[in-house]
mmCIF file of C-alpha atoms in Angstrom:
data_model
loop_
_atom_site.group_PDB
_atom_site.id
_atom_site.type_symbol
_atom_site.label_atom_id
_atom_site.label_comp_id
_atom_site.label_asym_id
_atom_site.label_seq_id
_atom_site.Cartn_x
_atom_site.Cartn_y
_atom_site.Cartn_z
ATOM 1 C CA UNK A 1 104.312 72.157 136.372
ATOM 2 C CA UNK A 2 106.769 74.652 137.065
ATOM 3 C CA UNK A 3 107.045 75.112 133.042
ATOM 4 C CA UNK A 4 103.199 76.427 133.017
ATOM 5 C CA UNK A 5 103.872 79.083 135.464
ATOM 6 C CA UNK A 6 103.290 82.377 133.768
ATOM 7 C CA UNK A 7 105.117 84.252 136.767
ATOM 8 C CA UNK A 8 108.416 82.452 136.017
ATOM 9 C CA UNK A 9 111.298 84.801 133.996
ATOM 10 C CA UNK A 10 112.607 83.344 131.052
ATOM 11 C CA UNK A 11 114.961 85.092 128.660
ATOM 12 C CA UNK A 12 113.989 85.591 124.962
ATOM 13 C CA UNK A 13 116.530 87.015 122.321
ATOM 14 C CA UNK A 14 115.925 89.839 120.313
ATOM 15 C CA UNK A 15 115.699 88.581 116.440
ATOM 16 C CA UNK A 16 114.738 91.890 114.503
ATOM 17 C CA UNK A 17 114.469 95.589 115.366
ATOM 18 C CA UNK A 18 112.626 97.787 113.049
ATOM 19 C CA UNK A 19 111.450 101.297 113.435
ATOM 20 C CA UNK A 20 107.162 101.350 113.579
ATOM 21 C CA UNK A 21 106.944 105.248 114.205
ATOM 22 C CA UNK A 22 109.197 108.268 114.752
ATOM 23 C CA UNK A 23 108.924 107.249 118.477
ATOM 24 C CA UNK A 24 108.408 103.549 118.358
ATOM 25 C CA UNK A 25 110.254 100.723 117.272
ATOM 26 C CA UNK A 26 109.207 97.151 116.744
ATOM 27 C CA UNK A 27 111.138 94.265 118.486
ATOM 28 C CA UNK A 28 110.992 90.409 117.544
ATOM 29 C CA UNK A 29 111.691 87.812 119.837
ATOM 30 C CA UNK A 30 112.173 84.193 119.649
ATOM 31 C CA UNK A 31 108.597 82.462 119.853
ATOM 32 C CA UNK A 32 107.909 82.632 123.864
ATOM 33 C CA UNK A 33 107.817 79.082 125.952
ATOM 34 C CA UNK A 34 103.931 80.137 126.553
ATOM 35 C CA UNK A 35 101.222 80.604 124.340
ATOM 36 C CA UNK A 36 99.438 84.103 124.424
ATOM 37 C CA UNK A 37 95.912 85.452 123.908
ATOM 38 C CA UNK A 38 95.728 88.416 121.367
ATOM 39 C CA UNK A 39 95.528 91.112 123.779
ATOM 40 C CA UNK A 40 97.826 89.793 126.502
ATOM 41 C CA UNK A 41 101.185 91.307 127.817
ATOM 42 C CA UNK A 42 104.156 90.217 129.116
ATOM 43 C CA UNK A 43 106.612 91.823 132.075
ATOM 44 C CA UNK A 44 110.132 92.758 131.009
ATOM 45 C CA UNK A 45 112.884 93.297 133.245
ATOM 46 C CA UNK A 46 116.469 94.793 133.054
ATOM 47 C CA UNK A 47 119.408 94.091 135.305
ATOM 48 C CA UNK A 48 122.366 96.316 135.545
ATOM 49 C CA UNK A 49 125.900 95.227 136.594
ATOM 50 C CA UNK A 50 125.468 96.540 139.899
ATOM 51 C CA UNK A 51 122.230 94.594 140.450
ATOM 52 C CA UNK A 52 119.973 97.569 139.822
ATOM 53 C CA UNK A 53 116.527 96.262 138.333
ATOM 54 C CA UNK A 54 113.938 98.135 136.301
ATOM 55 C CA UNK A 55 110.781 96.761 134.914
ATOM 56 C CA UNK A 56 107.833 97.432 132.798
ATOM 57 C CA UNK A 57 104.701 95.603 131.204
ATOM 58 C CA UNK A 58 104.650 95.791 127.449
ATOM 59 C CA UNK A 59 101.503 94.435 125.410
ATOM 60 C CA UNK A 60 101.960 91.731 122.450
ATOM 61 C CA UNK A 61 101.741 93.065 119.187
ATOM 62 C CA UNK A 62 101.772 89.988 117.260
ATOM 63 C CA UNK A 63 99.143 87.064 116.583
ATOM 64 C CA UNK A 64 99.427 83.939 118.621
ATOM 65 C CA UNK A 65 101.595 81.671 117.072
ATOM 66 C CA UNK A 66 103.005 84.013 114.713
ATOM 67 C CA UNK A 67 106.222 81.921 112.908
ATOM 68 C CA UNK A 68 108.188 85.475 113.089
ATOM 69 C CA UNK A 69 108.053 85.551 116.710
ATOM 70 C CA UNK A 70 106.632 87.410 119.537
ATOM 71 C CA UNK A 71 106.398 91.220 119.058
ATOM 72 C CA UNK A 72 106.588 94.175 121.161
ATOM 73 C CA UNK A 73 106.159 97.597 120.091
ATOM 74 C CA UNK A 74 108.171 99.994 122.399
ATOM 75 C CA UNK A 75 107.498 103.794 122.566
ATOM 76 C CA UNK A 76 110.537 105.854 123.527
ATOM 77 C CA UNK A 77 109.234 107.644 126.717
ATOM 78 C CA UNK A 78 111.135 110.847 128.500
ATOM 79 C CA UNK A 79 113.237 109.395 131.275
ATOM 80 C CA UNK A 80 112.070 106.027 130.634
ATOM 81 C CA UNK A 81 114.381 103.546 131.953
ATOM 82 C CA UNK A 82 113.288 100.475 130.202
ATOM 83 C CA UNK A 83 112.174 102.311 127.059
ATOM 84 C CA UNK A 84 115.398 104.194 126.752
ATOM 85 C CA UNK A 85 117.347 100.951 126.806
ATOM 86 C CA UNK A 86 115.373 99.327 124.082
ATOM 87 C CA UNK A 87 115.716 102.889 122.079
ATOM 88 C CA UNK A 88 119.130 103.222 122.313
ATOM 89 C CA UNK A 89 121.081 100.240 123.678
ATOM 90 C CA UNK A 90 119.187 97.294 122.767
ATOM 91 C CA UNK A 91 120.910 95.055 119.736
ATOM 92 C CA UNK A 92 119.715 91.987 117.747
ATOM 93 C CA UNK A 93 121.017 89.055 119.556
ATOM 94 C CA UNK A 94 120.255 90.758 123.013
ATOM 95 C CA UNK A 95 118.714 88.369 125.477
ATOM 96 C CA UNK A 96 115.898 89.977 127.674
ATOM 97 C CA UNK A 97 114.176 88.681 130.690
ATOM 98 C CA UNK A 98 110.249 88.362 130.244
ATOM 99 C CA UNK A 99 107.578 86.718 132.125
ATOM 100 C CA UNK A 100 103.935 86.160 131.158
ATOM 101 C CA UNK A 101 101.992 86.304 128.954
ATOM 102 C CA UNK A 102 99.176 87.446 131.570
ATOM 103 C CA UNK A 103 96.126 89.541 131.301
ATOM 104 C CA UNK A 104 92.328 89.111 130.983
ATOM 105 C CA UNK A 105 92.394 91.822 128.233
ATOM 106 C CA UNK A 106 92.096 89.153 125.490
ATOM 107 C CA UNK A 107 89.856 87.950 122.528
ATOM 108 C CA UNK A 108 90.047 84.793 120.416
ATOM 109 C CA UNK A 109 88.021 83.667 117.819
ATOM 110 C CA UNK A 110 85.787 81.547 120.089
ATOM 111 C CA UNK A 111 84.443 84.581 121.541
ATOM 112 C CA UNK A 112 82.764 85.925 118.394
ATOM 113 C CA UNK A 113 81.754 89.265 117.670
ATOM 114 C CA UNK A 114 80.688 92.107 116.630
ATOM 115 C CA UNK A 115 83.899 93.298 118.276
ATOM 116 C CA UNK A 116 84.638 97.141 118.808
ATOM 117 C CA UNK A 117 88.249 98.062 119.632
ATOM 118 C CA UNK A 118 88.971 101.568 120.590
ATOM 119 C CA UNK A 119 92.708 102.840 121.260
ATOM 120 C CA UNK A 120 94.418 106.015 122.099
ATOM 121 C CA UNK A 121 97.860 106.333 120.807
ATOM 122 C CA UNK A 122 100.392 103.123 121.661
ATOM 123 C CA UNK A 123 97.148 101.727 123.701
ATOM 124 C CA UNK A 124 96.500 100.187 120.033
ATOM 125 C CA UNK A 125 99.202 97.583 120.169
ATOM 126 C CA UNK A 126 97.021 94.794 122.257
ATOM 127 C CA UNK A 127 94.181 95.792 119.698
ATOM 128 C CA UNK A 128 96.536 95.199 116.751
ATOM 129 C CA UNK A 129 96.945 91.477 118.086
ATOM 130 C CA UNK A 130 93.472 91.154 117.921
ATOM 131 C CA UNK A 131 93.210 92.466 114.421
ATOM 132 C CA UNK A 132 95.649 90.397 113.428
ATOM 133 C CA UNK A 133 94.200 87.110 115.020
ATOM 134 C CA UNK A 134 90.588 87.976 113.407
ATOM 135 C CA UNK A 135 92.296 87.734 110.153
ATOM 136 C CA UNK A 136 94.055 84.691 110.735
ATOM 137 C CA UNK A 137 91.252 82.411 112.712
ATOM 138 C CA UNK A 138 87.825 84.547 112.383
ATOM 139 C CA UNK A 139 87.712 86.506 109.265
ATOM 140 C CA UNK A 140 83.839 86.292 109.426
ATOM 141 C CA UNK A 141 83.692 88.109 112.757
ATOM 142 C CA UNK A 142 82.923 91.738 112.247
ATOM 143 C CA UNK A 143 85.298 93.891 113.967
ATOM 144 C CA UNK A 144 86.021 97.818 113.988
ATOM 145 C CA UNK A 145 88.982 99.712 115.264
ATOM 146 C CA UNK A 146 88.546 103.280 116.485
ATOM 147 C CA UNK A 147 92.183 104.644 116.788
ATOM 148 C CA UNK A 148 92.940 108.197 118.206
ATOM 149 C CA UNK A 149 96.130 109.353 117.727
ATOM 150 C CA UNK A 150 98.037 113.082 117.390
ATOM 151 C CA UNK A 151 99.120 112.776 113.852
ATOM 152 C CA UNK A 152 99.849 110.285 111.148
ATOM 153 C CA UNK A 153 103.313 109.949 111.629
ATOM 154 C CA UNK A 154 102.650 108.500 115.399
ATOM 155 C CA UNK A 155 99.729 106.145 114.093
ATOM 156 C CA UNK A 156 101.206 102.502 114.771
ATOM 157 C CA UNK A 157 100.923 100.122 112.061
ATOM 158 C CA UNK A 158 99.034 102.687 109.962
ATOM 159 C CA UNK A 159 99.826 101.008 106.372
ATOM 160 C CA UNK A 160 99.069 97.641 107.746
ATOM 161 C CA UNK A 161 95.662 98.894 109.167
ATOM 162 C CA UNK A 162 94.322 100.945 106.195
ATOM 163 C CA UNK A 163 95.160 97.844 104.018
ATOM 164 C CA UNK A 164 93.410 95.508 106.262
ATOM 165 C CA UNK A 165 90.504 97.940 106.193
ATOM 166 C CA UNK A 166 90.448 98.183 102.567
ATOM 167 C CA UNK A 167 91.273 94.327 101.593
ATOM 168 C CA UNK A 168 89.372 92.326 104.479
ATOM 169 C CA UNK A 169 85.627 91.981 104.451
ATOM 170 C CA UNK A 170 84.313 92.544 107.920
ATOM 171 C CA UNK A 171 86.995 94.618 109.146
ATOM 172 C CA UNK A 172 86.808 98.740 109.345
ATOM 173 C CA UNK A 173 89.032 101.398 110.622
ATOM 174 C CA UNK A 174 88.332 104.835 111.660
ATOM 175 C CA UNK A 175 91.561 106.754 112.117
ATOM 176 C CA UNK A 176 91.008 110.383 113.914
ATOM 177 C CA UNK A 177 94.090 112.435 113.806
ATOM 178 C CA UNK A 178 93.689 115.193 116.998
ATOM 179 C CA UNK A 179 96.642 117.343 115.867
ATOM 180 C CA UNK A 180 96.421 117.634 112.217
ATOM 181 C CA UNK A 181 94.139 117.872 109.399
ATOM 182 C CA UNK A 182 90.163 118.287 109.510
ATOM 183 C CA UNK A 183 89.915 116.579 112.655
ATOM 184 C CA UNK A 184 92.388 118.437 114.699
ATOM 185 C CA UNK A 185 90.997 119.354 118.193
ATOM 186 C CA UNK A 186 88.708 116.633 118.223
ATOM 187 C CA UNK A 187 88.287 113.933 120.529
ATOM 188 C CA UNK A 188 86.353 110.457 120.222
ATOM 189 C CA UNK A 189 82.833 111.713 121.249
ATOM 190 C CA UNK A 190 79.145 110.286 121.452
ATOM 191 C CA UNK A 191 78.691 110.903 117.773
ATOM 192 C CA UNK A 192 81.948 108.881 116.727
ATOM 193 C CA UNK A 193 80.624 105.949 118.984
ATOM 194 C CA UNK A 194 77.243 106.027 117.623
ATOM 195 C CA UNK A 195 78.474 106.201 114.148
ATOM 196 C CA UNK A 196 80.895 102.876 115.065
ATOM 197 C CA UNK A 197 77.883 101.001 116.351
ATOM 198 C CA UNK A 198 75.635 101.845 113.373
ATOM 199 C CA UNK A 199 78.420 100.250 111.027
ATOM 200 C CA UNK A 200 79.426 97.442 113.226
ATOM 201 C CA UNK A 201 76.128 96.621 115.485
ATOM 202 C CA UNK A 202 75.865 96.698 118.996
ATOM 203 C CA UNK A 203 79.077 95.036 119.885
ATOM 204 C CA UNK A 204 79.392 91.653 121.934
ATOM 205 C CA UNK A 205 82.592 92.489 123.036
ATOM 206 C CA UNK A 206 84.451 96.108 123.515
ATOM 207 C CA UNK A 207 88.026 96.479 124.265
ATOM 208 C CA UNK A 208 89.334 99.921 124.981
ATOM 209 C CA UNK A 209 93.104 100.535 125.584
ATOM 210 C CA UNK A 210 94.788 103.844 126.465
ATOM 211 C CA UNK A 211 95.596 106.756 129.098
ATOM 212 C CA UNK A 212 93.659 106.504 132.343
ATOM 213 C CA UNK A 213 91.702 109.712 130.841
ATOM 214 C CA UNK A 214 91.328 108.452 127.526
ATOM 215 C CA UNK A 215 89.936 104.695 128.633
ATOM 216 C CA UNK A 216 87.600 106.468 131.097
ATOM 217 C CA UNK A 217 85.995 108.859 128.998
ATOM 218 C CA UNK A 218 85.344 106.190 126.220
ATOM 219 C CA UNK A 219 83.795 103.687 128.549
ATOM 220 C CA UNK A 220 81.211 106.212 129.659
ATOM 221 C CA UNK A 221 80.632 107.182 126.203
ATOM 222 C CA UNK A 222 79.969 103.539 125.245
ATOM 223 C CA UNK A 223 77.876 103.033 128.432
ATOM 224 C CA UNK A 224 75.950 105.943 127.133
ATOM 225 C CA UNK A 225 75.442 104.539 123.770
ATOM 226 C CA UNK A 226 73.762 101.177 125.348
ATOM 227 C CA UNK A 227 76.793 99.116 125.202
ATOM 228 C CA UNK A 228 76.220 96.768 128.337
ATOM 229 C CA UNK A 229 79.143 97.491 130.944
ATOM 230 C CA UNK A 230 79.854 93.850 131.357
ATOM 231 C CA UNK A 231 80.885 93.538 127.595
ATOM 232 C CA UNK A 232 83.170 96.407 127.995
ATOM 233 C CA UNK A 233 87.182 95.389 128.841
ATOM 234 C CA UNK A 234 89.832 98.210 129.502
ATOM 235 C CA UNK A 235 93.649 98.160 129.730
ATOM 236 C CA UNK A 236 95.089 101.475 130.790
ATOM 237 C CA UNK A 237 98.648 102.888 130.718
ATOM 238 C CA UNK A 238 100.178 105.535 132.890
ATOM 239 C CA UNK A 239 99.422 106.969 136.300
#
């Protein structure tokens, strides 16, 4: 039964590294020992030669069962010990300690829909896994992603998400750029939430991921718009 323990640390090998945005890199690892649900995360631990350890949690971007392996998208953070390693030191072939997957912030085909996803910045990563999982296992489930990011260059998987919105019936994308273009200075507001619900229908499940302030504001807007609190799941990054 020890093999089924999600708390156990295991080693995973980096198989590919590719840039995702100006600040984010995609890391593909050997398929993890434990299956995950779309939206879950893993803990990553680095150990220095002197024994010092640094640990951080990262959401999984890949859909469950992706034959290319498990994907993490890691954003370079100022003074970030773990993200700094991945940005400047990590190479293909490196062995990285991980444990998981863990987390109740997750969706699968049997959960049904409609599903409303709201992400801020790198908070889109677990939602991306849900979008990918929908395409593979539940293309008839209505899903809408409302994605707020500072500018187009920082929008993770922008090309993929735009193509899915164009080509996949039942999936819609609203991309809000808060620091450039006609929507500069705007944040997700009640009008945007109401428009999303009008397009999607009242969501059976809502997932919100981003900074503490972002998640709190969006969750309040959803409740104000009539979304039942029990159907809203949140994941928060940062302090």
